[in-house]
CSV table of C-alpha atoms in Angstrom, one decimal:
chain,number,residue,atom,x,y,z
A,1,MET,CA,-1.0,84.7,-32.2
A,2,ILE,CA,-2.0,83.3,-28.9
A,3,ARG,CA,-1.6,79.9,-30.3
A,4,ARG,CA,1.9,80.7,-31.3
A,5,ARG,CA,2.7,82.0,-27.9
A,6,ARG,CA,1.3,78.9,-26.3
A,7,ALA,CA,3.2,76.7,-28.7
A,8,VAL,CA,6.4,78.6,-28.0
A,9,ALA,CA,5.7,78.4,-24.3
A,10,LEU,CA,5.1,74.7,-24.6
A,11,LEU,CA,8.2,74.3,-26.6
A,12,VAL,CA,10.2,76.1,-23.9
A,13,VAL,CA,8.7,73.9,-21.2
A,14,VAL,CA,9.6,70.8,-23.2
A,15,LEU,CA,13.1,72.0,-23.8
A,16,VAL,CA,13.5,72.8,-20.1
A,17,LEU,CA,12.3,69.3,-19.1
A,18,VAL,CA,14.6,67.7,-21.7
A,19,GLY,CA,17.4,69.8,-20.3
A,20,LEU,CA,16.6,68.7,-16.8
A,21,VAL,CA,16.4,65.1,-17.7
A,22,TRP,CA,19.7,65.3,-19.6
A,23,GLY,CA,21.3,67.1,-16.7
A,24,VAL,CA,20.2,64.6,-14.2
A,25,ARG,CA,21.4,61.7,-16.3
A,26,ALA,CA,24.8,63.4,-16.9
A,27,ALA,CA,25.1,64.2,-13.1
A,28,ALA,CA,24.2,60.6,-12.3
A,29,GLY,CA,26.8,59.3,-14.8
A,30,LEU,CA,29.5,61.6,-13.3
A,31,ALA,CA,28.5,60.5,-9.8
A,32,THR,CA,28.8,56.8,-10.7
A,33,GLU,CA,32.2,57.4,-12.3
A,34,TRP,CA,33.3,59.3,-9.3
A,35,LEU,CA,32.1,56.8,-6.8
A,36,GLY,CA,33.4,53.9,-8.9
A,37,ASP,CA,36.9,55.5,-8.9
A,38,GLU,CA,36.7,55.9,-5.2
A,39,ALA,CA,35.6,52.3,-4.7
A,40,ALA,CA,38.5,51.2,-7.0
A,41,GLU,CA,40.9,53.3,-5.0
A,42,ASP,CA,39.6,51.7,-1.8
A,43,GLU,CA,40.1,48.2,-3.2
A,44,ALA,CA,43.6,49.1,-4.4
A,45,THR,CA,44.4,50.5,-1.0
A,46,GLU,CA,43.1,47.3,0.7
A,47,ALA,CA,45.1,45.2,-1.7
A,48,ASP,CA,48.3,47.2,-1.0
A,49,ALA,CA,47.8,46.9,2.8
A,50,PRO,CA,50.0,44.2,4.3
A,51,ALA,CA,48.2,41.0,5.0
A,52,GLU,CA,47.8,39.9,8.6
A,53,GLU,CA,50.5,37.6,9.6
A,54,GLN,CA,49.3,34.0,9.7
A,55,THR,CA,51.2,31.5,11.7
A,56,ALA,CA,51.6,28.1,10.2
A,57,PRO,CA,51.2,25.1,12.5
A,58,PRO,CA,54.6,23.9,13.7
A,59,GLN,CA,56.1,21.2,11.5
A,60,PRO,CA,56.6,17.9,13.3
A,61,GLY,CA,60.2,17.0,14.1
A,62,PRO,CA,61.8,13.6,14.1
A,63,CYS,CA,60.5,11.0,16.5
A,64,ALA,CA,62.8,10.6,19.5
A,65,PRO,CA,63.6,6.9,20.1
A,66,ARG,CA,62.5,7.2,23.7
A,67,ASP,CA,59.0,8.1,22.5
A,68,LEU,CA,58.6,5.0,20.4
A,69,ASP,CA,57.6,1.6,21.6
A,70,VAL,CA,59.4,-0.8,19.2
A,71,THR,CA,58.8,-4.5,18.6
A,72,LEU,CA,60.5,-6.8,16.2
A,73,GLU,CA,59.2,-10.2,15.1
A,74,PRO,CA,61.2,-12.5,12.8
A,75,GLN,CA,59.0,-14.5,10.4
A,76,HIS,CA,60.3,-17.3,8.2
A,77,GLY,CA,59.2,-17.1,4.6
A,78,SER,CA,60.0,-19.1,1.5
A,79,GLY,CA,62.6,-16.4,0.4
A,80,GLY,CA,64.3,-16.0,3.7
A,81,THR,CA,63.5,-14.3,7.0
A,82,ASP,CA,61.2,-11.3,7.2
A,83,PHE,CA,61.8,-8.9,10.1
A,84,ALA,CA,58.5,-7.2,11.0
A,85,LEU,CA,59.3,-4.0,12.8
A,86,THR,CA,56.4,-2.2,14.6
A,87,LEU,CA,56.8,1.4,15.7
A,88,LEU,CA,54.3,3.0,18.1
A,89,ASN,CA,54.3,6.7,19.0
A,90,ALA,CA,53.4,6.1,22.6
A,91,ARG,CA,54.5,9.2,24.4
A,92,GLY,CA,55.3,12.2,22.1
A,93,SER,CA,53.4,14.5,20.0
A,94,ALA,CA,53.1,14.0,16.2
A,95,CYS,CA,56.6,13.2,14.8
A,96,LEU,CA,58.3,11.9,11.7
A,97,VAL,CA,60.1,8.6,11.6
A,98,ASP,CA,62.2,7.6,8.6
A,99,VAL,CA,62.1,3.9,7.9
A,100,GLY,CA,64.1,4.2,4.6
A,101,SER,CA,67.1,2.0,3.9
A,102,ALA,CA,69.5,4.9,4.8
A,103,ASN,CA,68.0,5.3,8.3
A,104,LEU,CA,66.8,1.9,9.4
A,105,ALA,CA,69.6,-0.7,9.8
A,106,MET,CA,69.3,-4.3,10.8
A,107,THR,CA,72.2,-6.6,11.5
A,108,VAL,CA,72.2,-10.4,11.8
A,109,HIS,CA,74.8,-12.1,13.9
A,110,SER,CA,75.7,-15.7,14.6
A,111,GLY,CA,77.5,-15.6,17.9
A,112,GLU,CA,80.2,-13.0,17.3
A,113,ASP,CA,80.1,-13.4,13.5
A,114,ARG,CA,78.4,-10.6,11.7
A,115,VAL,CA,76.5,-12.4,9.0
A,116,TRP,CA,74.4,-9.8,7.2
A,117,ALA,CA,73.4,-6.1,7.5
A,118,SER,CA,70.6,-4.4,5.6
A,119,ALA,CA,72.9,-1.4,5.0
A,120,ASP,CA,75.4,-3.6,3.0
A,121,CYS,CA,73.0,-4.2,0.0
A,122,PRO,CA,70.1,-1.7,0.7
A,123,SER,CA,66.8,-2.3,-1.0
A,124,GLY,CA,63.9,0.0,-1.1
A,125,PRO,CA,63.9,3.8,-1.0
A,126,GLU,CA,66.7,5.5,0.9
A,127,GLU,CA,64.2,7.8,2.6
A,128,HIS,CA,60.7,6.8,3.7
A,129,PRO,CA,59.4,9.3,6.2
A,130,LEU,CA,56.2,8.6,8.0
A,131,LEU,CA,54.1,10.9,10.2
A,132,LEU,CA,53.0,9.3,13.4
A,133,ALA,CA,50.5,11.0,15.6
A,134,ARG,CA,50.5,10.1,19.3
A,135,GLY,CA,49.0,6.6,19.5
A,136,ASP,CA,49.7,5.8,15.8
A,137,ARG,CA,51.7,2.8,14.8
A,138,THR,CA,53.3,1.6,11.6
A,139,GLN,CA,54.9,-1.6,10.5
A,140,THR,CA,57.7,-2.1,8.1
A,141,VAL,CA,59.3,-5.3,6.9
A,142,VAL,CA,62.9,-5.9,6.1
A,143,THR,CA,63.8,-9.2,4.4
A,144,TRP,CA,67.1,-11.2,4.8
A,145,ASP,CA,67.5,-13.6,1.9
A,146,GLY,CA,69.7,-15.9,4.1
A,147,ARG,CA,73.0,-14.9,2.3
A,148,ARG,CA,76.0,-13.4,4.0
A,149,SER,CA,76.8,-9.8,3.1
A,150,GLU,CA,79.7,-7.3,3.3
A,151,PRO,CA,79.7,-3.5,3.1
A,152,GLY,CA,79.1,-2.4,-0.5
A,153,CYS,CA,77.5,-5.7,-1.3
A,154,SER,CA,80.9,-7.2,-2.2
A,155,GLY,CA,81.9,-10.8,-1.8
A,156,ASP,CA,80.4,-14.0,-3.2
A,157,ARG,CA,77.3,-13.8,-0.9
A,158,GLN,CA,77.2,-17.4,0.3
A,159,MET,CA,74.2,-18.8,2.1
A,160,GLY,CA,74.3,-18.7,5.8
A,161,GLY,CA,74.1,-22.1,7.6
A,162,SER,CA,71.4,-23.4,9.8
A,163,GLY,CA,71.5,-22.3,13.4
A,164,THR,CA,70.5,-19.7,15.8
A,165,TYR,CA,70.9,-16.0,14.9
A,166,ARG,CA,70.4,-12.7,16.6
A,167,VAL,CA,69.1,-9.6,14.8
A,168,GLU,CA,69.7,-6.0,16.1
A,169,THR,CA,68.0,-2.9,14.9
A,170,ALA,CA,69.1,0.8,14.8
A,171,LEU,CA,67.1,3.8,13.8
A,172,ASP,CA,69.0,6.9,12.8
A,173,GLY,CA,72.2,5.4,14.3
A,174,VAL,CA,70.5,4.7,17.6
A,175,ALA,CA,70.3,1.1,18.8
A,176,LEU,CA,66.8,0.0,19.7
A,177,PRO,CA,67.2,-2.6,22.4
A,178,THR,CA,63.6,-3.6,22.3
A,179,ALA,CA,64.0,-4.4,18.6
A,180,GLU,CA,66.4,-7.3,19.1
A,181,ALA,CA,65.4,-10.9,18.6
A,182,SER,CA,66.8,-14.4,18.3
A,183,PHE,CA,65.6,-16.8,15.7
A,184,THR,CA,66.5,-20.2,14.2
A,185,ARG,CA,66.9,-21.0,10.6
């Protein structure tokens, strides 16, 4: 009988220990779920909070003609005359210059006679914006094939004669006096 009592007592102790272990595990599981829910709520609250305003860097504006040092150099080629236009951002901050055919215009004169204009029969893209940091330079080349032109590229486009010509340049409708040159063909 003593053995039975000891066995029963041992069984009770084992059951109590099993119950404690099960209780601790259950409590730990509940605590994990509870803490996990709180962490998820914290993350959701942080995600719902408005983001701090970030200011984007200012976008560069168009280059002012006064900030550009401009040079023009006529060069004779086999297909006509190339006008190498160099633009240097000498004074301003970073800016955009559009050297596309809709913005850059060159006109060739012989005396008072308007012989050719790049806007009459534009070639190349209408827009070609370039970003120039202070001190940056870019060069673009416009080619005159030696033929006369009229607005809309109409007329029979006869070849211009030999002689001395003058080319004038405008950027965004503003004449660039330093981008004028005389040349002989």
